[in-house]
XYZ file of C-alpha atoms in Angstrom:
665
model
C 0.000 0.000 0.000
C 2.201 2.809 -1.269
C 1.778 6.459 -0.412
C 0.357 8.576 -3.252
C 2.535 10.818 -5.395
C 5.802 8.982 -4.876
C 8.479 11.421 -6.142
C 9.996 10.697 -9.531
C 13.510 10.350 -8.129
C 12.175 7.347 -6.200
C 13.063 8.645 -2.749
C 12.275 5.222 -1.231
C 12.025 1.693 -2.613
C 8.905 1.192 -0.498
C 6.588 3.697 1.200
C 3.315 3.103 3.008
C 1.240 4.104 5.972
C 2.196 2.079 9.035
C -1.283 0.522 9.023
C -0.801 -0.479 5.386
C 2.636 -1.929 6.084
C 1.310 -4.013 8.995
C -1.493 -5.345 6.800
C 0.784 -6.400 3.935
C 2.530 -9.754 3.924
C 6.293 -10.084 3.931
C 6.470 -11.358 0.290
C 4.621 -8.252 -0.945
C 6.983 -5.871 0.823
C 9.996 -7.858 -0.385
C 8.630 -7.698 -3.912
C 8.465 -3.897 -3.728
C 12.048 -3.694 -2.449
C 13.465 -6.113 -4.993
C 11.577 -4.598 -7.904
C 12.496 -1.010 -7.060
C 16.183 -1.754 -6.560
C 16.646 -2.811 -10.177
C 19.518 -5.046 -9.065
C 19.931 -8.765 -8.687
C 19.250 -9.378 -5.013
C 21.480 -11.967 -3.390
C 20.437 -14.162 -0.518
C 22.258 -12.029 2.052
C 20.364 -8.862 1.112
C 17.020 -10.681 1.022
C 17.589 -12.206 4.457
C 18.531 -8.789 5.852
C 15.323 -7.280 4.480
C 13.276 -10.145 5.929
C 14.704 -9.527 9.400
C 14.169 -5.763 9.125
C 10.547 -6.323 8.095
C 10.033 -8.718 11.016
C 11.500 -6.265 13.530
C 9.472 -3.356 12.161
C 6.210 -5.327 12.189
C 6.657 -6.157 15.878
C 7.845 -2.608 16.712
C 5.284 -0.434 14.914
C 2.123 -1.691 16.618
C 0.386 1.280 18.210
C 2.380 3.849 16.194
C 0.368 6.083 13.861
C 2.417 7.319 10.912
C 4.214 6.260 7.741
C 7.189 4.111 6.822
C 9.819 4.563 4.121
C 12.229 1.726 3.362
C 15.568 2.230 1.572
C 15.229 6.020 1.595
C 17.616 7.726 -0.823
C 20.441 9.941 0.492
C 22.011 11.297 -2.736
C 24.934 13.191 -1.155
C 26.161 10.124 0.719
C 25.473 7.811 -2.224
C 23.484 5.406 -0.064
C 20.046 4.662 1.385
C 18.668 4.731 4.905
C 17.279 1.299 5.805
C 14.084 2.777 7.199
C 12.515 6.097 8.128
C 9.447 6.364 10.339
C 7.485 9.618 10.129
C 5.026 9.803 13.022
C 3.271 12.882 14.422
C 6.056 15.518 14.472
C 8.988 13.071 14.697
C 11.324 11.804 11.959
C 13.085 8.575 12.972
C 15.767 7.234 10.588
C 16.722 3.643 11.458
C 19.996 1.989 10.525
C 19.821 -1.811 10.874
C 22.812 -4.049 11.509
C 21.208 -7.451 11.204
C 22.842 -10.115 13.364
C 25.314 -7.700 14.995
C 25.800 -8.227 18.713
C 27.606 -4.986 19.484
C 27.414 -1.300 18.590
C 30.510 -0.218 16.654
C 31.721 3.363 16.307
C 31.526 3.341 12.458
C 27.920 2.131 12.613
C 27.061 4.755 15.220
C 28.613 7.487 13.054
C 26.661 6.216 10.056
C 23.413 6.701 11.976
C 24.583 10.215 12.909
C 25.419 11.013 9.272
C 21.987 9.985 8.017
C 20.264 12.156 10.630
C 22.482 15.151 9.888
C 21.991 14.795 6.149
C 18.223 14.875 6.582
C 18.433 17.891 8.877
C 20.802 19.890 6.660
C 19.622 19.021 3.164
C 16.119 17.487 3.156
C 13.702 20.379 2.834
C 10.883 18.843 4.923
C 13.252 17.814 7.747
C 14.934 21.159 8.431
C 12.477 22.249 11.105
C 11.616 18.858 12.570
C 13.255 16.934 15.417
C 15.331 13.992 14.139
C 15.635 10.816 16.262
C 18.219 8.443 14.673
C 18.186 4.803 15.794
C 21.034 2.307 15.408
C 19.563 -1.191 15.661
C 22.104 -3.985 16.140
C 19.514 -6.759 16.231
C 21.507 -9.138 18.456
C 22.956 -6.595 20.904
C 22.292 -7.038 24.617
C 22.799 -3.524 26.030
C 20.444 -1.079 24.311
C 19.963 2.508 25.487
C 17.086 2.987 27.905
C 16.275 6.553 26.837
C 17.082 9.366 24.446
C 19.909 11.740 25.307
C 19.371 15.507 25.078
C 19.176 16.919 21.534
C 21.658 19.326 19.986
C 20.649 22.908 19.254
C 19.479 22.006 15.730
C 16.992 19.442 17.028
C 18.989 16.327 16.141
C 19.165 13.764 18.938
C 22.279 11.626 19.421
C 21.627 8.166 17.937
C 19.851 5.780 20.275
C 21.288 2.273 20.391
C 18.595 -0.397 20.135
C 18.203 -4.109 19.523
C 15.369 -6.038 17.852
C 13.246 -5.925 21.021
C 13.759 -2.255 21.955
C 13.158 -0.496 18.624
C 9.459 -0.120 19.479
C 10.238 1.651 22.764
C 12.631 4.004 20.973
C 9.976 4.871 18.380
C 7.170 5.473 20.858
C 9.306 7.623 23.168
C 10.508 9.666 20.155
C 6.896 10.432 19.240
C 6.200 11.531 22.825
C 9.283 13.782 22.949
C 8.724 15.466 19.579
C 7.202 18.932 19.659
C 5.488 20.781 16.849
C 2.846 20.269 14.180
C 2.174 16.825 12.749
C 4.131 16.063 9.565
C 2.334 15.357 6.271
C 4.112 12.102 5.400
C 3.227 12.189 1.695
C 4.596 15.736 1.380
C 7.658 14.709 3.410
C 8.390 11.907 0.930
C 8.040 14.275 -2.026
C 10.154 17.039 -0.499
C 13.214 18.301 -2.336
C 16.625 17.073 -1.335
C 19.129 19.909 -1.725
C 22.552 18.619 -0.803
C 25.768 20.608 -0.628
C 28.417 17.939 -1.206
C 32.079 18.243 -0.399
C 34.270 18.283 -3.484
C 35.306 14.691 -2.709
C 31.670 13.560 -2.425
C 30.785 15.428 -5.610
C 33.627 13.892 -7.589
C 32.611 10.395 -6.479
C 28.961 10.956 -7.343
C 29.692 12.497 -10.749
C 32.208 9.804 -11.645
C 29.493 7.252 -10.822
C 27.380 9.042 -13.464
C 25.030 11.028 -11.239
C 24.032 14.434 -12.619
C 24.930 17.713 -10.964
C 21.203 18.375 -10.386
C 20.915 15.269 -8.207
C 23.823 16.044 -5.911
C 23.725 19.812 -5.528
C 21.461 22.479 -4.137
C 19.020 24.294 -6.397
C 18.085 27.326 -4.323
C 15.446 29.486 -5.961
C 16.827 32.852 -7.016
C 20.474 31.788 -6.797
C 22.791 31.696 -9.803
C 23.143 28.007 -9.544
C 25.320 25.244 -10.782
C 22.778 23.939 -13.245
C 22.497 27.296 -15.052
C 26.271 27.683 -15.263
C 26.820 24.092 -16.425
C 24.089 24.485 -19.057
C 25.653 27.713 -20.330
C 29.049 26.043 -20.762
C 27.444 23.001 -22.432
C 25.687 25.300 -24.918
C 29.008 26.958 -25.786
C 30.607 23.523 -26.306
C 27.739 22.423 -28.573
C 27.881 25.684 -30.560
C 31.653 25.470 -30.990
C 31.419 21.900 -32.240
C 28.531 22.650 -34.618
C 30.170 25.779 -36.054
C 33.705 24.309 -36.057
C 35.078 27.185 -34.006
C 37.322 27.600 -30.996
C 36.195 29.123 -27.730
C 37.569 30.062 -24.331
C 35.144 30.365 -21.398
C 35.800 32.079 -18.049
C 33.705 30.878 -15.084
C 34.041 32.895 -11.871
C 32.678 32.379 -8.382
C 33.152 33.170 -4.729
C 35.204 30.656 -2.695
C 33.234 27.438 -2.309
C 30.614 28.365 -4.926
C 31.136 25.179 -6.936
C 33.481 26.146 -9.766
C 35.335 22.852 -9.478
C 31.993 21.025 -9.360
C 30.970 22.671 -12.644
C 34.242 21.524 -14.204
C 33.887 17.969 -12.929
C 30.305 17.846 -14.179
C 31.351 18.877 -17.691
C 34.218 16.367 -17.681
C 31.960 13.478 -16.639
C 29.254 14.380 -19.171
C 31.831 14.011 -21.948
C 33.935 11.215 -20.459
C 34.719 8.584 -23.074
C 32.934 10.346 -25.941
C 35.293 10.280 -28.910
C 34.102 13.510 -30.538
C 33.672 15.656 -27.405
C 35.998 13.948 -24.922
C 36.878 16.307 -22.060
C 39.603 16.395 -19.432
C 39.631 18.071 -16.007
C 43.022 19.675 -15.375
C 44.452 21.212 -12.230
C 47.850 22.488 -11.192
C 46.834 21.839 -7.599
C 48.731 18.608 -6.859
C 47.064 17.876 -3.494
C 43.580 18.303 -5.013
C 44.387 15.984 -7.928
C 45.849 13.322 -5.625
C 42.997 13.473 -3.105
C 40.268 13.304 -5.755
C 41.961 10.479 -7.640
C 42.448 8.377 -4.519
C 38.882 9.050 -3.392
C 37.557 7.847 -6.763
C 39.734 4.739 -6.625
C 38.578 3.838 -3.101
C 34.945 4.514 -3.976
C 35.090 2.420 -7.149
C 36.775 -0.399 -5.231
C 34.126 -0.286 -2.482
C 31.336 -0.277 -5.066
C 32.778 -3.344 -6.821
C 33.132 -5.210 -3.515
C 29.542 -4.375 -2.575
C 28.258 -5.744 -5.877
C 30.089 -9.033 -5.413
C 31.882 -10.918 -8.161
C 35.379 -10.196 -9.410
C 37.065 -7.063 -8.087
C 39.612 -5.212 -10.215
C 43.108 -4.566 -8.949
C 43.594 -1.161 -7.376
C 46.261 -0.333 -9.956
C 43.849 -1.073 -12.789
C 41.214 1.192 -11.235
C 43.827 3.956 -10.916
C 44.577 3.683 -14.623
C 40.872 4.139 -15.375
C 40.645 7.203 -13.127
C 43.764 8.981 -14.412
C 42.306 10.232 -17.735
C 39.401 11.853 -15.865
C 41.457 14.103 -13.564
C 44.946 15.099 -14.696
C 47.711 17.325 -13.429
C 47.900 20.283 -15.810
C 51.699 20.125 -15.889
C 51.596 16.520 -17.143
C 49.111 17.582 -19.817
C 51.485 20.399 -20.786
C 54.447 18.005 -20.967
C 52.510 15.756 -23.354
C 52.177 18.726 -25.680
C 55.920 19.289 -25.516
C 56.785 15.703 -26.482
C 55.082 16.050 -29.850
C 54.919 19.653 -31.035
C 52.436 19.046 -33.877
C 49.832 16.541 -32.681
C 46.729 17.916 -30.908
C 45.573 16.426 -27.603
C 42.973 13.647 -27.571
C 40.515 15.964 -25.849
C 38.513 18.661 -27.619
C 37.409 20.151 -24.281
C 39.929 21.087 -21.579
C 38.762 22.372 -18.191
C 41.430 24.248 -16.234
C 40.676 24.440 -12.528
C 42.074 27.487 -10.704
C 43.188 28.891 -14.037
C 44.483 32.050 -12.347
C 47.287 29.949 -10.884
C 48.841 29.105 -14.262
C 52.489 30.117 -14.504
C 53.648 33.394 -15.986
C 56.216 33.596 -18.792
C 59.205 34.020 -16.470
C 58.427 31.007 -14.294
C 57.529 28.810 -17.267
C 60.698 29.795 -19.120
C 62.884 29.094 -16.082
C 61.227 25.716 -15.510
C 61.647 24.716 -19.159
C 65.293 25.650 -19.091
C 66.195 23.994 -15.784
C 63.920 20.929 -15.784
C 63.201 20.179 -19.439
C 66.380 21.409 -21.126
C 64.361 23.685 -23.417
C 66.159 26.979 -23.990
C 64.560 30.197 -25.226
C 61.043 29.075 -24.266
C 59.153 32.372 -24.510
C 55.551 31.503 -23.641
C 53.518 31.701 -20.466
C 51.711 28.539 -19.428
C 48.323 29.891 -20.635
C 49.856 30.792 -24.000
C 51.333 27.311 -24.483
C 48.208 25.477 -23.332
C 46.077 27.478 -25.759
C 48.556 26.757 -28.549
C 48.287 23.043 -27.737
C 44.476 23.099 -27.962
C 44.701 25.275 -31.096
C 46.357 22.362 -32.938
C 42.893 20.863 -33.448
C 42.001 21.587 -37.082
C 38.267 21.839 -36.411
C 37.089 22.962 -32.963
C 38.168 23.177 -29.338
C 36.913 24.630 -26.066
C 38.970 25.761 -23.073
C 37.059 26.350 -19.833
C 38.893 28.446 -17.241
C 37.575 28.142 -13.684
C 38.659 31.310 -11.902
C 38.883 32.020 -8.181
C 39.336 35.561 -6.936
C 42.152 36.284 -4.501
C 43.433 32.720 -4.695
C 46.986 33.218 -6.012
C 49.320 31.893 -3.326
C 52.482 30.898 -5.252
C 55.167 33.083 -6.764
C 55.054 33.019 -10.550
C 51.287 32.594 -10.806
C 50.148 34.705 -13.715
C 46.591 35.540 -12.754
C 43.783 35.434 -15.280
C 45.176 38.365 -17.276
C 47.750 36.075 -18.912
C 44.964 34.005 -20.527
C 43.250 37.115 -21.873
C 46.522 38.560 -23.180
C 47.341 35.272 -24.908
C 43.976 35.352 -26.707
C 44.519 38.969 -27.782
C 48.101 38.543 -28.914
C 48.160 35.079 -30.486
C 44.656 33.624 -30.786
C 42.322 36.409 -31.972
C 40.299 33.808 -33.926
C 39.078 32.285 -30.633
C 35.647 33.258 -29.315
C 35.850 34.604 -25.752
C 33.023 34.218 -23.218
C 33.440 36.288 -20.056
C 31.794 36.182 -16.660
C 30.447 39.634 -15.767
C 32.352 39.526 -12.462
C 35.733 39.171 -14.150
C 35.970 42.984 -14.079
C 35.999 42.933 -10.262
C 39.295 43.961 -8.648
C 39.423 40.598 -6.857
C 40.243 38.887 -10.165
C 42.882 41.467 -11.214
C 41.812 41.126 -14.868
C 40.375 44.589 -15.549
C 43.325 45.915 -17.557
C 43.595 42.720 -19.621
C 39.870 42.951 -20.446
C 40.340 46.576 -21.510
C 43.215 45.520 -23.766
C 40.881 43.030 -25.461
C 38.776 46.030 -26.438
C 35.436 45.650 -28.131
C 36.335 42.673 -30.297
C 33.310 41.166 -32.026
C 34.111 37.725 -30.673
C 34.030 38.733 -26.990
C 30.759 38.027 -25.221
C 29.634 38.423 -21.595
C 27.414 35.668 -20.212
C 25.806 36.368 -16.844
C 25.308 32.658 -16.113
C 29.096 32.206 -15.957
C 29.314 33.581 -12.405
C 28.503 31.532 -9.304
C 27.478 34.052 -6.679
C 26.641 31.895 -3.671
C 29.034 29.738 -1.655
C 27.973 26.116 -1.329
C 30.872 25.112 0.890
C 29.475 26.862 3.948
C 25.965 25.508 3.465
C 25.019 26.769 6.907
C 25.805 30.362 5.911
C 26.340 31.322 2.304
C 28.175 34.587 2.948
C 31.195 33.391 4.926
C 33.472 34.176 1.975
C 32.116 37.743 1.881
C 32.791 38.138 5.584
C 36.361 36.872 5.138
C 36.909 39.270 2.223
C 35.684 42.222 4.306
C 37.848 41.109 7.257
C 40.976 40.961 5.098
C 40.081 44.176 3.253
C 39.814 45.951 6.648
C 36.207 46.819 5.811
C 35.224 46.557 9.470
C 31.618 47.747 9.200
C 30.872 45.323 6.382
C 32.615 42.470 8.209
C 30.578 43.124 11.368
C 27.343 43.277 9.396
C 27.942 39.968 7.595
C 29.314 38.272 10.710
C 26.170 39.115 12.692
C 24.128 37.245 10.086
C 26.621 34.402 9.564
C 26.983 33.577 13.270
C 23.379 32.394 13.520
C 24.148 29.253 11.543
C 27.934 29.165 11.120
C 29.649 29.472 14.508
C 33.006 31.253 14.613
C 34.905 31.552 17.890
C 38.186 33.167 18.906
C 40.620 31.806 21.489
C 44.143 32.361 22.768
C 44.415 28.800 24.025
C 45.184 26.078 21.464
C 43.785 23.343 23.733
C 40.483 25.192 24.107
C 40.279 25.549 20.319
C 40.909 21.837 19.816
C 38.263 20.892 22.353
C 35.740 23.184 20.685
C 36.076 21.699 17.179
C 35.937 18.169 18.565
C 32.757 18.973 20.472
C 31.078 20.448 17.398
C 31.713 17.467 15.120
C 29.120 14.692 14.926
C 29.180 11.409 13.047
C 31.881 11.380 10.403
C 32.091 15.165 10.154
C 35.720 15.989 9.517
C 37.766 18.554 11.433
C 41.367 19.660 11.164
C 44.153 22.049 12.129
C 45.215 24.743 9.627
C 48.057 27.271 9.548
C 49.856 29.513 7.083
C 52.964 28.042 5.452
C 54.844 31.069 6.852
C 53.634 30.481 10.438
C 57.094 29.475 11.646
C 56.716 30.492 15.306
C 53.635 28.390 15.922
C 56.205 25.684 16.530
C 56.339 27.034 20.102
C 52.718 25.869 20.406
C 53.399 22.394 18.962
C 52.246 23.421 15.479
C 55.108 22.840 13.059
C 54.225 23.793 9.483
C 57.505 22.280 8.272
C 56.056 18.786 8.810
C 55.267 17.264 5.423
C 51.522 16.576 5.545
C 50.193 13.978 3.103
C 46.931 15.525 1.808
C 45.509 12.118 0.822
C 45.846 10.806 4.384
C 44.888 14.149 5.920
C 41.588 14.383 4.021
C 40.669 10.729 3.482
C 42.144 8.587 6.284
C 39.815 7.472 9.106
C 39.871 8.903 12.629
C 42.026 5.974 13.791
C 44.911 7.058 11.515
C 47.362 9.467 13.178
C 48.009 11.072 9.774
C 44.368 12.097 9.402
C 43.042 15.582 10.089
C 41.044 14.168 13.006
C 44.142 13.918 15.201
C 44.649 17.715 15.199
C 48.406 17.137 15.387
C 49.645 18.152 11.931
C 48.670 21.513 10.461
C 47.770 21.638 6.783
C 48.738 24.860 5.008
C 47.138 26.850 2.194
C 49.096 24.751 -0.316
C 47.658 21.448 0.933
C 44.083 22.654 1.439
C 43.258 24.971 -1.459
C 40.260 23.590 -3.313
C 39.483 21.115 -0.519
C 37.431 21.478 2.649
C 36.677 20.292 6.165
C 33.495 20.505 8.207
C 35.156 22.236 11.164
C 38.530 23.977 11.265
C 40.945 25.327 13.857
C 42.802 28.142 12.078
C 46.050 29.077 13.851
C 47.104 32.694 13.293
C 50.790 33.561 13.551
C 52.665 36.875 13.375
C 53.392 36.529 9.646
C 50.172 38.479 9.021
C 49.474 40.854 11.886
C 47.607 44.042 12.655
C 49.755 47.108 13.312
C 48.386 50.621 13.742
C 45.066 49.662 12.169
C 46.457 47.990 9.048
C 47.920 44.658 7.990
C 51.659 44.192 8.420
C 53.416 41.429 6.465
C 56.331 39.409 7.827
C 58.637 36.513 7.093
C 60.585 34.591 9.730
C 64.279 34.261 8.907
C 66.844 32.699 11.171
C 66.057 34.115 14.585
C 63.783 37.066 13.786
C 60.744 38.351 11.913
C 61.524 40.532 8.894
C 59.185 42.871 7.040
C 57.830 41.848 3.625
C 57.857 44.920 1.344
C 57.220 43.291 -2.042
C 53.554 43.924 -2.891
C 53.193 40.628 -4.766
C 54.434 38.632 -1.788
C 52.134 40.644 0.480
C 49.221 39.630 -1.736
C 50.232 35.961 -1.531
C 50.325 36.147 2.266
C 46.912 37.800 2.470
C 45.519 35.201 0.065
C 46.991 32.397 2.190
C 44.788 33.493 5.077
C 41.856 33.911 2.683
C 42.237 30.252 1.726
C 42.586 29.092 5.347
C 39.568 31.073 6.559
C 37.287 29.670 3.841
C 37.998 25.932 4.230
C 35.253 25.199 6.794
C 31.766 24.061 5.825
C 30.098 24.331 9.214
C 32.167 26.497 11.564
C 35.652 27.399 12.746
C 37.740 28.384 15.723
C 40.567 30.907 15.325
C 43.584 30.557 17.612
C 45.742 33.661 18.138
C 48.606 32.974 20.587
C 49.256 35.231 23.567
C 52.971 35.303 22.852
C 55.727 35.424 25.471
C 57.546 38.494 26.739
C 60.655 36.386 27.379
C 60.949 35.388 23.690
C 61.846 38.105 21.174
C 60.203 36.091 18.368
C 56.931 35.703 20.288
C 56.377 39.204 21.589
C 52.737 39.696 22.717
C 52.616 42.894 20.656
C 52.932 40.749 17.516
C 49.609 39.080 18.317
C 47.551 41.336 20.584
C 46.320 43.828 17.988
C 45.289 41.000 15.645
C 43.300 39.426 18.477
C 41.654 42.751 19.364
C 40.782 43.371 15.706
C 39.069 39.996 15.314
C 37.273 40.309 18.650
C 36.207 43.840 17.735
C 34.437 42.513 14.645
C 32.133 40.569 16.951
C 33.761 37.120 16.942
C 32.917 35.555 20.343
C 35.946 34.832 22.521
C 36.608 31.725 24.599
């Protein structure tokens, strides 16, 4: 007896009123589950479903509501075993059939399902969530619910086959608010905000960007931007012309997600094959390893023969490539075009300028008199195609953190000077000072083949799904626009907590206390934060980004341990749920302005070069925009007895941040 108007995305394999479920026989329910799954169901899965049905039938007597089995959670790429919607309570149930103990991974899984519903399922945002972990053979279930968190999510209640009913009935009694319309709840939109790792895994598994990302009304969203780029690709192919496209966006807005979406839509297509390229080594390595592990886990779950890890890696490599390896392929054969007609350059503003490229070619490749910037050479490589080609540049503002990074102006100058036959599609925001491209755009002039497309800008951050304007607050903070920073912070703080401390231990405790389930937290610091070593934060330690971002909490190399600090170089383009940002005296407030410093030998020295000052400011911009849910900022007190840790180096920075309204601990 299914609920009416089951949503087209098939939110659940089976949905019914509880009365209808109790009236139906086990074979009928099993038939719904097996038929909806579309997969061959092995004996193990069928037996698990049978036990879940048995437990639910004995547990739901006397409960008035509805039941959803195998409820879809797109962001996590999985399904909740069961969800009971009764009165004003939502109760997701994770079954571990036959288990006799409650493991930490299983407990975190129950947490994750509850948090995903609360954060991303439209009809669950204002309802209390009561997650249940049912290890059917366990002997020590919880006797009651623990107190809920501020967002209305209760810590998972541990239950066995006999105590699920008590957990359900007490949840209904505890829940406050209006009764939930179960049919509307099942139809409600699911608007996830995936991490870049989650997004890459979902897209590589051939999910569409619409299924895994938010679609907020009124926002310039991912779908519109992706569609705009796809239209340009189709037009270029049909008209046999060459085009360069500039996509801009605030930090965390989903530029990389747009690029990955385009790459997956064209993956393996001979005539429009696309490649996702990045000069960000840590990002490439983390995404590749995440795809390998996910593909391996998916094969194991399906049963049958499992490919070797090395073979899976070979399959993943063409999808995400290091831009420098792509460049080197063009150097090996100076006439042949690349296999791909579409090249997506992530963080295109970080491409090397002519001086750095020339020096690298001379010292590392033995190529003398190389007189092209990296953008110029990459465009020349794509220009070898005799028919059509498209280059998509994903551009972040204020993200240059390495010496020798050319900024986006080098791409525009290359088009003007050497490739005037290319069509140029600009984001309207590329004129903003943050992108440092205004003069290059002026030099392009009013060429007939330059077009502005408003859909090419992503205006809203998806990283900080709890508060979309964190990046704007960080920009105002770093721009010393104090009134604007205070205004945004007052709004942001309601959903995205930011705290300030002078005690590293207090900061660590805070981020640990905030995290629930498998939410990831980590320690961050500037690569120039040399004197944080006095506080057991040594940025000279070589952090492995793959382990830092992907390893489980039991691995000492993971971010969870809060022992190793990742810098702007290891974290750019990636994210954590909660961060502890450690602020050293390399960037400090002095007489109401920023003062820039470098630690050399036994003392701090002033940085006078404006380019290096910009890199240092951008390093903190990157660090302060890595969190998805909240962050603590640690500013040391310093020590009068140590000339390199003078309190004056830190005090004004602390007062500035506190004066903006960041709560202190």
